[in-house]
Amino acid sequence: MATVREKAAALNLSALPGPAQRPPGFSVAQKPFGATYVWSSIINTLQTQVEVKKRRHHLKRHNDCFVGSEAVDVIFSHLIQNKYFGDVDIPRAKVVRVCQALMDYKVFEAVPTRVFRKDKKPTFEDSSCSLYRFTTIPKQDSQFGKENKLHSSSSYTDALFKSSDIKSASLEDLWENLSLKPANSPHVNISAALSPQVINEVWQEETIARLLQLVDLPLLDSLLKQQEVIPKVSQPKRQPDLVNNSNYLDRGILKAYGDSQEDEWLSAATDCLEYLPDQMVVDISRNFPEQPDRIDLVKELLFNAIGKYYSSREPLLNHLCDVHNGIAELLVNGKTEIALEATQLFLKLLDSQNREEFRRLLYFMAVAAHPSEFKLQEESDNRMVVKRIFSKAVVDNKNLSKGKTDLLVLFLMDHQKDVFKIPGTLHKIVSVKLMAFRREEIQTQAQDILFVRELI
């Protein structure tokens, strides 16, 4: 049988500060440290929680990047969960302005892609198409574990403040300009107390629960079961020695051409080529017009190839069919805002692979559908052509009438910049749930500590 001291060790009591060790309650409203403390916590959270990885843009790979919309989601969630500004409602637009300030202060920078070269002064974009990179990456040695990583992140923030022109007064001005005043409440670090698995489960459960509030679904069980077995879309296989084969060379030719053009249509199209089979990419390259300056011929070739591929493959949103009906009903009844939130929740339930492919396809559809862009068919409007060719690639629901299907696809195209964002309402719901879990955990831990100390 375990001894009392072994039980105490199992509860990690030695790692818990005693009454004499605990720091006094900190209020972020205390001057002159309040504004600086909030700013520092935002930088630390963004640095440690946003997904930084190798990403593709215009068929070119960029290392250590994150996307703008995910940065906004991370900071939005952090500010709400920690209640730095009390219970005040923080619009997403204000979080975007915070991200702009972070970029102005060189916390991160826009990845130098062809799109950003157009701007003299980069503007932060709340978009899943915009890429950013931290200006300085804190050194993290895996052998020291999580505590060392947190310490490294803190050291990174301290170094940032010392090497920049960031002043406490300027930060106070920032919060004042945003009409946000630090509240008289102590800082609560939820993410440090709960495991990533618990946090992810809460996000998923609350996403489904919120979706059920907005959309009338006849069978809840079907929603939960389909969420567990979301179909994985097979991706084109890449050979280990792809650098040496002709497929790579053909992709390289298209990439070089795309990089040489200042055209959003071509950029969106070449981003979709990653998901096309190698043979189709080879065919595009080999049928490239002899006059590369004939952009109309290039666009026709690309559009036909992308349309052919997606008209013959499994729909990207071929799951949770009852949700399709619910969103379409909201649109029919003119409830556009509710339909948008329901769509955001629905797309959040997609696996990351499908979500990224659908994001690229929807972006291309929206650009190609614009009336001022390349004329796809002489006898038809661009918008109708795109809808007709790509509808089945988006959703193919036998229980959804053609009219509702068309309405849903057009709605997705019109709101492609917003449908991949996480609703602020969901941020708040998850925040409340996580804080409740944290309180229960603290109470349980305190009871265990008292019990063991009484035994000792």
CSV table of C-alpha atoms in Angstrom, one decimal:
chain,number,residue,atom,x,y,z
A,1,MET,CA,0.0,0.0,0.0
A,2,ALA,CA,1.3,3.5,-0.9
A,3,THR,CA,2.4,5.6,2.0
A,4,VAL,CA,1.0,9.0,2.7
A,5,ARG,CA,4.1,10.7,1.4
A,6,GLU,CA,3.9,8.7,-1.8
A,7,LYS,CA,0.3,9.8,-2.2
A,8,ALA,CA,1.5,13.4,-1.7
A,9,ALA,CA,4.1,12.9,-4.3
A,10,ALA,CA,1.5,11.5,-6.7
A,11,LEU,CA,-0.5,14.6,-6.2
A,12,ASN,CA,2.6,16.7,-7.1
A,13,LEU,CA,2.2,18.7,-3.9
A,14,SER,CA,5.8,19.8,-4.0
A,15,ALA,CA,5.1,21.7,-7.3
A,16,LEU,CA,2.2,23.6,-5.7
A,17,PRO,CA,3.1,26.8,-3.9
A,18,GLY,CA,2.2,27.2,-0.3
A,19,PRO,CA,0.5,30.2,1.2
A,20,ALA,CA,3.8,31.9,1.8
A,21,GLN,CA,5.0,31.2,-1.7
A,22,ARG,CA,1.9,32.3,-3.6
A,23,PRO,CA,2.2,35.7,-5.2
A,24,PRO,CA,-0.4,38.4,-4.3
A,25,GLY,CA,-3.4,38.8,-6.6
A,26,PHE,CA,-2.4,40.6,-9.8
A,27,SER,CA,-4.8,43.1,-11.4
A,28,VAL,CA,-4.1,43.9,-15.0
A,29,ALA,CA,-5.5,47.3,-14.4
A,30,GLN,CA,-2.6,48.2,-12.1
A,31,LYS,CA,-0.4,50.9,-13.5
A,32,PRO,CA,2.0,51.1,-15.1
A,33,PHE,CA,2.1,47.3,-15.8
A,34,GLY,CA,-1.5,46.6,-16.8
A,35,ALA,CA,-1.3,47.4,-20.6
A,36,THR,CA,2.2,45.9,-20.9
A,37,TYR,CA,1.1,42.7,-19.1
A,38,VAL,CA,-1.9,42.2,-21.4
A,39,TRP,CA,0.3,42.8,-24.5
A,40,SER,CA,3.0,40.4,-23.3
A,41,SER,CA,0.4,37.7,-22.6
A,42,ILE,CA,-1.0,38.1,-26.1
A,43,ILE,CA,2.4,37.7,-27.7
A,44,ASN,CA,3.2,34.6,-25.6
A,45,THR,CA,-0.2,33.0,-26.4
A,46,LEU,CA,0.1,33.7,-30.1
A,47,GLN,CA,3.7,32.4,-30.2
A,48,THR,CA,2.8,29.2,-28.4
A,49,GLN,CA,-0.7,28.4,-29.7
A,50,VAL,CA,-1.0,29.5,-33.3
A,51,GLU,CA,-0.2,26.7,-35.8
A,52,VAL,CA,3.2,27.4,-37.4
A,53,LYS,CA,4.1,25.1,-40.2
A,54,LYS,CA,5.3,24.8,-43.8
A,55,ARG,CA,2.6,26.1,-46.1
A,56,ARG,CA,2.1,26.4,-49.8
A,57,HIS,CA,1.2,29.6,-51.7
A,58,HIS,CA,1.2,29.9,-55.5
A,59,LEU,CA,2.8,26.4,-55.6
A,60,LYS,CA,5.7,27.7,-53.5
A,61,ARG,CA,6.5,26.4,-50.0
A,62,HIS,CA,7.1,28.8,-47.2
A,63,ASN,CA,8.5,27.6,-43.9
A,64,ASP,CA,7.3,28.5,-40.4
A,65,CYS,CA,4.2,30.3,-41.4
A,66,PHE,CA,0.7,30.9,-39.9
A,67,VAL,CA,-2.4,32.3,-41.4
A,68,GLY,CA,-4.1,35.6,-40.5
A,69,SER,CA,-7.6,34.2,-39.6
A,70,GLU,CA,-6.0,31.6,-37.2
A,71,ALA,CA,-4.0,34.4,-35.5
A,72,VAL,CA,-7.2,36.3,-34.9
A,73,ASP,CA,-9.0,33.2,-33.6
A,74,VAL,CA,-6.2,32.5,-31.1
A,75,ILE,CA,-6.0,36.1,-29.8
A,76,PHE,CA,-9.8,36.4,-29.7
A,77,SER,CA,-10.1,33.3,-27.6
A,78,HIS,CA,-7.3,34.3,-25.3
A,79,LEU,CA,-8.8,37.7,-24.5
A,80,ILE,CA,-12.2,36.3,-23.9
A,81,GLN,CA,-11.1,33.4,-21.7
A,82,ASN,CA,-8.8,35.5,-19.5
A,83,LYS,CA,-11.3,38.4,-19.3
A,84,TYR,CA,-8.6,41.1,-19.4
A,85,PHE,CA,-11.3,43.6,-20.2
A,86,GLY,CA,-14.1,42.2,-18.1
A,87,ASP,CA,-17.3,41.0,-19.8
A,88,VAL,CA,-17.1,43.7,-22.5
A,89,ASP,CA,-18.1,42.4,-25.9
A,90,ILE,CA,-15.0,42.5,-28.1
A,91,PRO,CA,-15.8,42.6,-31.9
A,92,ARG,CA,-13.6,40.6,-34.2
A,93,ALA,CA,-12.7,43.8,-36.0
A,94,LYS,CA,-10.9,45.1,-32.8
A,95,VAL,CA,-8.9,41.9,-32.6
A,96,VAL,CA,-7.8,42.5,-36.2
A,97,ARG,CA,-6.6,45.9,-35.2
A,98,VAL,CA,-4.6,44.3,-32.4
A,99,CYS,CA,-3.0,42.0,-35.0
A,100,GLN,CA,-2.2,45.0,-37.1
A,101,ALA,CA,-0.4,46.6,-34.1
A,102,LEU,CA,1.5,43.4,-33.5
A,103,MET,CA,2.7,43.5,-37.1
A,104,ASP,CA,3.5,47.3,-36.9
A,105,TYR,CA,5.7,46.5,-33.8
A,106,LYS,CA,7.5,43.8,-35.8
A,107,VAL,CA,6.2,40.9,-33.6
A,108,PHE,CA,5.5,39.1,-36.9
A,109,GLU,CA,5.7,40.1,-40.6
A,110,ALA,CA,3.9,39.3,-43.8
A,111,VAL,CA,5.4,36.5,-45.8
A,112,PRO,CA,6.9,38.1,-48.9
A,113,THR,CA,4.6,36.6,-51.5
A,114,ARG,CA,3.6,38.1,-54.8
A,115,VAL,CA,0.3,39.4,-53.3
A,116,PHE,CA,2.1,41.4,-50.6
A,117,ARG,CA,4.6,43.1,-52.9
A,118,LYS,CA,1.8,45.3,-54.1
A,119,ASP,CA,1.6,47.0,-50.7
A,120,LYS,CA,4.1,49.6,-49.6
A,121,LYS,CA,3.0,49.1,-46.0
A,122,PRO,CA,1.6,45.6,-45.4
A,123,THR,CA,-1.9,45.5,-44.0
A,124,PHE,CA,-2.9,42.7,-41.8
A,125,GLU,CA,-5.6,40.5,-43.4
A,126,ASP,CA,-8.1,38.4,-41.4
A,127,SER,CA,-8.0,35.8,-44.0
A,128,SER,CA,-7.1,32.1,-44.4
A,129,CYS,CA,-5.1,33.1,-47.6
A,130,SER,CA,-2.7,35.5,-45.9
A,131,LEU,CA,0.6,34.2,-44.5
A,132,TYR,CA,2.7,35.6,-41.7
A,133,ARG,CA,5.9,34.7,-39.9
A,134,PHE,CA,7.3,35.6,-36.5
A,135,THR,CA,10.3,37.9,-36.8
A,136,THR,CA,12.1,36.0,-34.0
A,137,ILE,CA,11.6,32.4,-33.0
A,138,PRO,CA,12.4,31.6,-29.3
A,139,LYS,CA,14.9,28.7,-28.9
A,140,GLN,CA,13.3,25.7,-27.5
A,141,ASP,CA,15.3,22.6,-26.4
A,142,SER,CA,13.1,19.5,-26.3
A,143,GLN,CA,15.1,17.9,-23.6
A,144,PHE,CA,13.9,20.4,-21.0
A,145,GLY,CA,10.2,19.8,-21.5
A,146,LYS,CA,7.2,22.0,-21.4
A,147,GLU,CA,8.3,24.3,-18.5
A,148,ASN,CA,11.5,25.3,-20.4
A,149,LYS,CA,9.4,26.1,-23.5
A,150,LEU,CA,7.2,28.4,-21.5
A,151,HIS,CA,10.3,30.0,-20.0
A,152,SER,CA,11.8,30.4,-23.5
A,153,SER,CA,8.6,32.1,-24.8
A,154,SER,CA,8.7,34.5,-21.8
A,155,SER,CA,12.3,35.3,-22.6
A,156,TYR,CA,11.4,35.9,-26.2
A,157,THR,CA,8.8,38.4,-25.2
A,158,ASP,CA,11.2,40.2,-22.8
A,159,ALA,CA,13.8,40.4,-25.5
A,160,LEU,CA,11.2,41.8,-27.9
A,161,PHE,CA,10.3,44.6,-25.5
A,162,LYS,CA,14.0,45.5,-24.9
A,163,SER,CA,14.8,45.6,-28.7
A,164,SER,CA,11.7,47.5,-29.9
A,165,ASP,CA,10.1,50.9,-29.4
A,166,ILE,CA,7.2,49.4,-27.5
A,167,LYS,CA,6.4,51.6,-24.5
A,168,SER,CA,3.8,51.2,-21.8
A,169,ALA,CA,2.2,54.5,-22.7
A,170,SER,CA,1.8,53.6,-26.3
A,171,LEU,CA,0.2,50.3,-25.4
A,172,GLU,CA,-2.2,52.2,-23.1
A,173,ASP,CA,-3.0,54.4,-26.0
A,174,LEU,CA,-3.7,51.3,-28.2
A,175,TRP,CA,-6.3,49.9,-25.7
A,176,GLU,CA,-7.8,53.4,-25.3
A,177,ASN,CA,-8.2,53.8,-29.1
A,178,LEU,CA,-9.9,50.4,-29.2
A,179,SER,CA,-12.2,51.5,-26.3
A,180,LEU,CA,-10.8,48.6,-24.2
A,181,LYS,CA,-9.8,49.2,-20.6
A,182,PRO,CA,-8.0,46.5,-18.6
A,183,ALA,CA,-10.4,45.2,-15.9
A,184,ASN,CA,-9.8,44.8,-12.2
A,185,SER,CA,-9.7,41.0,-12.4
A,186,PRO,CA,-6.8,38.6,-11.9
A,187,HIS,CA,-5.2,36.7,-14.8
A,188,VAL,CA,-6.5,33.2,-15.3
A,189,ASN,CA,-4.4,30.9,-17.5
A,190,ILE,CA,-6.8,28.3,-18.7
A,191,SER,CA,-4.6,26.7,-21.3
A,192,ALA,CA,-1.8,26.0,-18.8
A,193,ALA,CA,-4.2,24.0,-16.6
A,194,LEU,CA,-6.2,21.9,-19.1
A,195,SER,CA,-4.8,19.4,-21.5
A,196,PRO,CA,-5.0,20.0,-25.3
A,197,GLN,CA,-7.2,16.9,-25.6
A,198,VAL,CA,-9.7,18.4,-23.1
A,199,ILE,CA,-9.7,21.7,-24.9
A,200,ASN,CA,-10.2,20.1,-28.3
A,201,GLU,CA,-13.1,18.0,-27.0
A,202,VAL,CA,-14.7,21.1,-25.5
A,203,TRP,CA,-14.4,23.0,-28.8
A,204,GLN,CA,-15.9,20.1,-30.7
A,205,GLU,CA,-18.8,19.5,-28.3
A,206,GLU,CA,-19.7,23.1,-28.1
A,207,THR,CA,-19.5,23.6,-31.8
A,208,ILE,CA,-22.0,20.8,-32.3
A,209,ALA,CA,-24.2,22.1,-29.5
A,210,ARG,CA,-24.2,25.6,-30.9
A,211,LEU,CA,-25.0,24.2,-34.4
A,212,LEU,CA,-28.0,22.3,-33.0
A,213,GLN,CA,-29.3,25.6,-31.6
A,214,LEU,CA,-29.2,27.2,-35.0
A,215,VAL,CA,-30.2,24.4,-37.3
A,216,ASP,CA,-33.1,22.1,-36.7
A,217,LEU,CA,-31.8,18.5,-37.1
A,218,PRO,CA,-34.1,15.5,-36.9
A,219,LEU,CA,-31.5,13.1,-35.7
A,220,LEU,CA,-28.8,14.1,-33.3
A,221,ASP,CA,-27.3,10.6,-33.3
A,222,SER,CA,-26.5,10.9,-37.0
A,223,LEU,CA,-24.6,14.1,-36.4
A,224,LEU,CA,-22.5,12.7,-33.7
A,225,LYS,CA,-21.8,9.4,-35.6
A,226,GLN,CA,-20.9,11.1,-38.8
A,227,GLN,CA,-18.6,13.5,-36.9
A,228,GLU,CA,-16.6,10.4,-35.8
A,229,VAL,CA,-16.3,9.0,-39.3
A,230,ILE,CA,-15.8,12.0,-41.5
A,231,PRO,CA,-14.6,10.6,-44.9
A,232,LYS,CA,-11.0,11.2,-45.7
A,233,VAL,CA,-10.5,12.5,-49.2
A,234,SER,CA,-7.6,10.8,-50.9
A,235,GLN,CA,-4.9,13.1,-52.1
A,236,PRO,CA,-2.5,12.7,-55.0
A,237,LYS,CA,0.5,10.6,-54.0
A,238,ARG,CA,3.8,12.3,-54.2
A,239,GLN,CA,6.9,10.1,-55.1
A,240,PRO,CA,9.8,10.3,-52.7
A,241,ASP,CA,12.1,11.3,-55.6
A,242,LEU,CA,9.6,13.7,-57.1
A,243,VAL,CA,12.4,16.3,-57.5
A,244,ASN,CA,13.9,14.1,-60.3
A,245,ASN,CA,10.8,13.2,-62.3
A,246,SER,CA,9.0,15.0,-65.0
A,247,ASN,CA,5.8,15.6,-63.0
A,248,TYR,CA,7.8,17.9,-60.7
A,249,LEU,CA,9.3,19.7,-63.7
A,250,ASP,CA,5.8,20.3,-65.2
A,251,ARG,CA,4.6,21.7,-61.8
A,252,GLY,CA,7.7,23.9,-61.7
A,253,ILE,CA,6.9,25.3,-65.1
A,254,LEU,CA,3.4,26.2,-64.0
A,255,LYS,CA,4.7,27.7,-60.8
A,256,ALA,CA,7.2,29.8,-62.6
A,257,TYR,CA,4.5,31.2,-64.9
A,258,GLY,CA,2.1,31.9,-62.0
A,259,ASP,CA,4.8,33.7,-60.1
A,260,SER,CA,5.6,35.9,-63.1
A,261,GLN,CA,2.0,37.2,-63.3
A,262,GLU,CA,0.2,39.8,-61.2
A,263,ASP,CA,-3.2,38.1,-61.5
A,264,GLU,CA,-5.4,37.0,-58.7
A,265,TRP,CA,-7.3,34.6,-61.0
A,266,LEU,CA,-4.1,32.8,-61.9
A,267,SER,CA,-2.9,32.7,-58.3
A,268,ALA,CA,-6.2,31.1,-57.1
A,269,ALA,CA,-6.1,28.6,-59.9
A,270,THR,CA,-2.5,27.5,-59.4
A,271,ASP,CA,-3.2,27.0,-55.7
A,272,CYS,CA,-5.8,24.4,-56.7
A,273,LEU,CA,-3.3,22.5,-58.9
A,274,GLU,CA,-1.7,20.9,-55.8
A,275,TYR,CA,-4.8,18.7,-55.5
A,276,LEU,CA,-5.0,17.6,-59.1
A,277,PRO,CA,-3.4,14.3,-60.1
A,278,ASP,CA,0.1,14.4,-61.6
A,279,GLN,CA,-1.1,13.3,-65.0
A,280,MET,CA,-3.6,16.2,-65.2
A,281,VAL,CA,-0.8,18.7,-64.3
A,282,VAL,CA,1.4,17.2,-67.0
A,283,ASP,CA,-1.4,17.5,-69.5
A,284,ILE,CA,-1.9,21.2,-68.6
A,285,SER,CA,1.9,21.9,-68.9
A,286,ARG,CA,2.1,20.0,-72.3
A,287,ASN,CA,-0.9,21.8,-73.7
A,288,PHE,CA,0.3,25.3,-72.6
A,289,PRO,CA,-0.3,27.8,-75.4
A,290,GLU,CA,2.7,28.7,-77.5
A,291,GLN,CA,2.0,32.4,-76.8
A,292,PRO,CA,2.3,32.6,-72.9
A,293,ASP,CA,1.1,36.2,-73.1
A,294,ARG,CA,-2.3,34.9,-74.2
A,295,ILE,CA,-3.5,34.9,-70.6
A,296,ASP,CA,-7.1,34.2,-71.9
A,297,LEU,CA,-5.9,30.8,-73.3
A,298,VAL,CA,-4.0,30.0,-70.1
A,299,LYS,CA,-7.1,30.7,-68.0
A,300,GLU,CA,-9.3,28.6,-70.3
A,301,LEU,CA,-6.9,25.7,-70.0
A,302,LEU,CA,-6.7,25.9,-66.2
A,303,PHE,CA,-10.4,26.4,-65.7
A,304,ASN,CA,-11.3,23.4,-67.9
A,305,ALA,CA,-8.8,21.2,-66.1
A,306,ILE,CA,-9.9,22.2,-62.6
A,307,GLY,CA,-13.6,21.9,-63.5
A,308,LYS,CA,-13.1,18.5,-65.1
A,309,TYR,CA,-11.3,17.1,-62.0
A,310,TYR,CA,-13.8,18.5,-59.4
A,311,SER,CA,-16.9,17.5,-61.5
A,312,SER,CA,-15.8,13.8,-61.3
A,313,ARG,CA,-14.7,13.5,-57.7
A,314,GLU,CA,-16.4,13.0,-54.3
A,315,PRO,CA,-18.0,16.2,-53.0
A,316,LEU,CA,-15.9,18.0,-50.3
A,317,LEU,CA,-19.0,18.6,-48.1
A,318,ASN,CA,-20.5,15.1,-48.5
A,319,HIS,CA,-21.3,14.6,-44.8
A,320,LEU,CA,-23.9,15.9,-42.3
A,321,CYS,CA,-26.5,16.2,-45.0
A,322,ASP,CA,-29.2,17.3,-42.6
A,323,VAL,CA,-27.1,20.4,-41.9
A,324,HIS,CA,-27.2,21.3,-45.6
A,325,ASN,CA,-30.9,21.3,-45.4
A,326,GLY,CA,-31.0,23.4,-42.2
A,327,ILE,CA,-28.6,26.1,-43.6
A,328,ALA,CA,-30.6,26.2,-46.9
A,329,GLU,CA,-33.8,26.7,-45.0
A,330,LEU,CA,-32.3,29.6,-43.1
A,331,LEU,CA,-31.3,31.2,-46.4
A,332,VAL,CA,-34.7,30.7,-47.9
A,333,ASN,CA,-36.3,32.5,-44.9
A,334,GLY,CA,-33.8,35.4,-45.2
A,335,LYS,CA,-31.9,34.6,-42.0
A,336,THR,CA,-28.5,35.3,-43.6
A,337,GLU,CA,-26.5,36.1,-40.4
A,338,ILE,CA,-27.7,32.9,-38.7
A,339,ALA,CA,-26.9,30.9,-41.8
A,340,LEU,CA,-23.4,32.4,-41.9
A,341,GLU,CA,-22.7,31.4,-38.3
A,342,ALA,CA,-24.2,27.9,-38.9
A,343,THR,CA,-21.9,27.5,-41.9
A,344,GLN,CA,-18.9,28.6,-39.9
A,345,LEU,CA,-19.7,26.0,-37.3
A,346,PHE,CA,-20.3,23.3,-39.9
A,347,LEU,CA,-17.0,24.0,-41.6
A,348,LYS,CA,-15.2,23.9,-38.3
A,349,LEU,CA,-16.2,20.3,-38.0
A,350,LEU,CA,-14.4,19.4,-41.2
A,351,ASP,CA,-11.0,17.6,-40.9
A,352,SER,CA,-8.1,19.9,-41.6
A,353,GLN,CA,-7.3,18.2,-45.0
A,354,ASN,CA,-10.8,18.7,-46.4
A,355,ARG,CA,-11.0,22.2,-44.9
A,356,GLU,CA,-7.9,23.4,-46.6
A,357,GLU,CA,-8.8,22.0,-50.0
A,358,PHE,CA,-12.3,23.4,-49.8
A,359,ARG,CA,-10.9,26.8,-48.8
A,360,ARG,CA,-8.7,26.9,-52.0
A,361,LEU,CA,-11.5,25.7,-54.3
A,362,LEU,CA,-14.0,28.2,-52.9
A,363,TYR,CA,-11.5,31.0,-53.2
A,364,PHE,CA,-11.0,30.1,-56.9
A,365,MET,CA,-14.7,29.8,-57.5
A,366,ALA,CA,-15.3,33.3,-56.0
A,367,VAL,CA,-12.6,34.9,-58.1
A,368,ALA,CA,-13.6,33.1,-61.3
A,369,ALA,CA,-17.3,34.1,-60.8
A,370,HIS,CA,-16.6,37.8,-60.7
A,371,PRO,CA,-18.2,39.5,-63.7
A,372,SER,CA,-15.1,41.6,-64.5
A,373,GLU,CA,-12.9,38.5,-64.8
A,374,PHE,CA,-12.1,36.3,-67.7
A,375,LYS,CA,-15.3,35.4,-69.6
A,376,LEU,CA,-15.8,31.7,-69.1
A,377,GLN,CA,-18.6,31.2,-71.6
A,378,GLU,CA,-19.9,33.7,-74.1
A,379,GLU,CA,-23.6,32.8,-73.6
A,380,SER,CA,-23.6,32.7,-69.8
A,381,ASP,CA,-22.7,34.8,-66.8
A,382,ASN,CA,-19.5,33.8,-65.0
A,383,ARG,CA,-21.3,33.3,-61.7
A,384,MET,CA,-23.8,30.8,-63.2
A,385,VAL,CA,-21.0,28.9,-65.1
A,386,VAL,CA,-19.0,28.4,-61.9
A,387,LYS,CA,-22.1,27.4,-60.0
A,388,ARG,CA,-23.1,24.8,-62.6
A,389,ILE,CA,-19.7,23.3,-62.9
A,390,PHE,CA,-18.6,23.1,-59.3
A,391,SER,CA,-21.9,22.5,-57.4
A,392,LYS,CA,-21.5,18.8,-57.2
A,393,ALA,CA,-17.9,19.2,-56.1
A,394,VAL,CA,-19.2,21.2,-53.1
A,395,VAL,CA,-22.4,19.3,-52.1
A,396,ASP,CA,-24.4,16.5,-53.7
A,397,ASN,CA,-27.3,16.0,-51.4
A,398,LYS,CA,-30.2,14.0,-52.9
A,399,ASN,CA,-32.5,15.4,-50.2
A,400,LEU,CA,-31.7,18.9,-51.2
A,401,SER,CA,-33.7,20.4,-54.1
A,402,LYS,CA,-31.7,22.0,-57.0
A,403,GLY,CA,-33.0,25.4,-56.0
A,404,LYS,CA,-31.7,25.1,-52.5
A,405,THR,CA,-28.4,23.6,-53.6
A,406,ASP,CA,-27.8,26.5,-56.0
A,407,LEU,CA,-28.7,28.9,-53.2
A,408,LEU,CA,-26.3,27.3,-50.8
A,409,VAL,CA,-23.4,27.2,-53.3
A,410,LEU,CA,-23.9,30.8,-54.3
A,411,PHE,CA,-24.0,31.8,-50.6
A,412,LEU,CA,-20.7,30.1,-50.0
A,413,MET,CA,-19.1,31.8,-52.9
A,414,ASP,CA,-20.4,35.2,-51.8
A,415,HIS,CA,-19.1,34.8,-48.2
A,416,GLN,CA,-15.9,32.9,-48.9
A,417,LYS,CA,-13.9,35.4,-46.9
A,418,ASP,CA,-15.9,34.8,-43.8
A,419,VAL,CA,-17.1,31.2,-43.7
A,420,PHE,CA,-13.8,29.8,-42.3
A,421,LYS,CA,-13.7,32.2,-39.4
A,422,ILE,CA,-14.8,31.0,-35.9
A,423,PRO,CA,-17.9,32.8,-34.6
A,424,GLY,CA,-17.4,35.1,-31.6
A,425,THR,CA,-20.4,33.4,-29.9
A,426,LEU,CA,-18.6,30.1,-30.0
A,427,HIS,CA,-15.4,31.7,-28.5
A,428,LYS,CA,-17.5,32.9,-25.5
A,429,ILE,CA,-19.3,29.6,-25.0
A,430,VAL,CA,-16.1,27.6,-25.0
A,431,SER,CA,-14.5,30.2,-22.7
A,432,VAL,CA,-17.2,29.7,-20.1
A,433,LYS,CA,-17.0,25.9,-20.3
A,434,LEU,CA,-13.2,25.9,-20.0
A,435,MET,CA,-13.3,28.2,-17.0
A,436,ALA,CA,-15.9,25.9,-15.4
A,437,PHE,CA,-13.7,22.9,-15.9
A,438,ARG,CA,-10.8,24.8,-14.5
A,439,ARG,CA,-12.7,25.8,-11.3
A,440,GLU,CA,-13.8,22.1,-10.8
A,441,GLU,CA,-10.2,21.0,-11.3
A,442,ILE,CA,-8.9,23.6,-8.7
A,443,GLN,CA,-11.6,22.6,-6.2
A,444,THR,CA,-10.8,18.9,-6.6
A,445,GLN,CA,-7.1,19.5,-6.3
A,446,ALA,CA,-7.6,21.7,-3.2
A,447,GLN,CA,-9.7,18.9,-1.6
A,448,ASP,CA,-7.0,16.3,-2.3
A,449,ILE,CA,-4.3,18.6,-0.8
A,450,LEU,CA,-6.3,19.2,2.4
A,451,PHE,CA,-7.0,15.4,2.7
A,452,VAL,CA,-3.3,14.5,2.3
A,453,ARG,CA,-2.1,17.2,4.6
A,454,GLU,CA,-4.5,16.0,7.3
A,455,LEU,CA,-3.1,12.5,6.9
A,456,ILE,CA,0.5,13.8,7.1
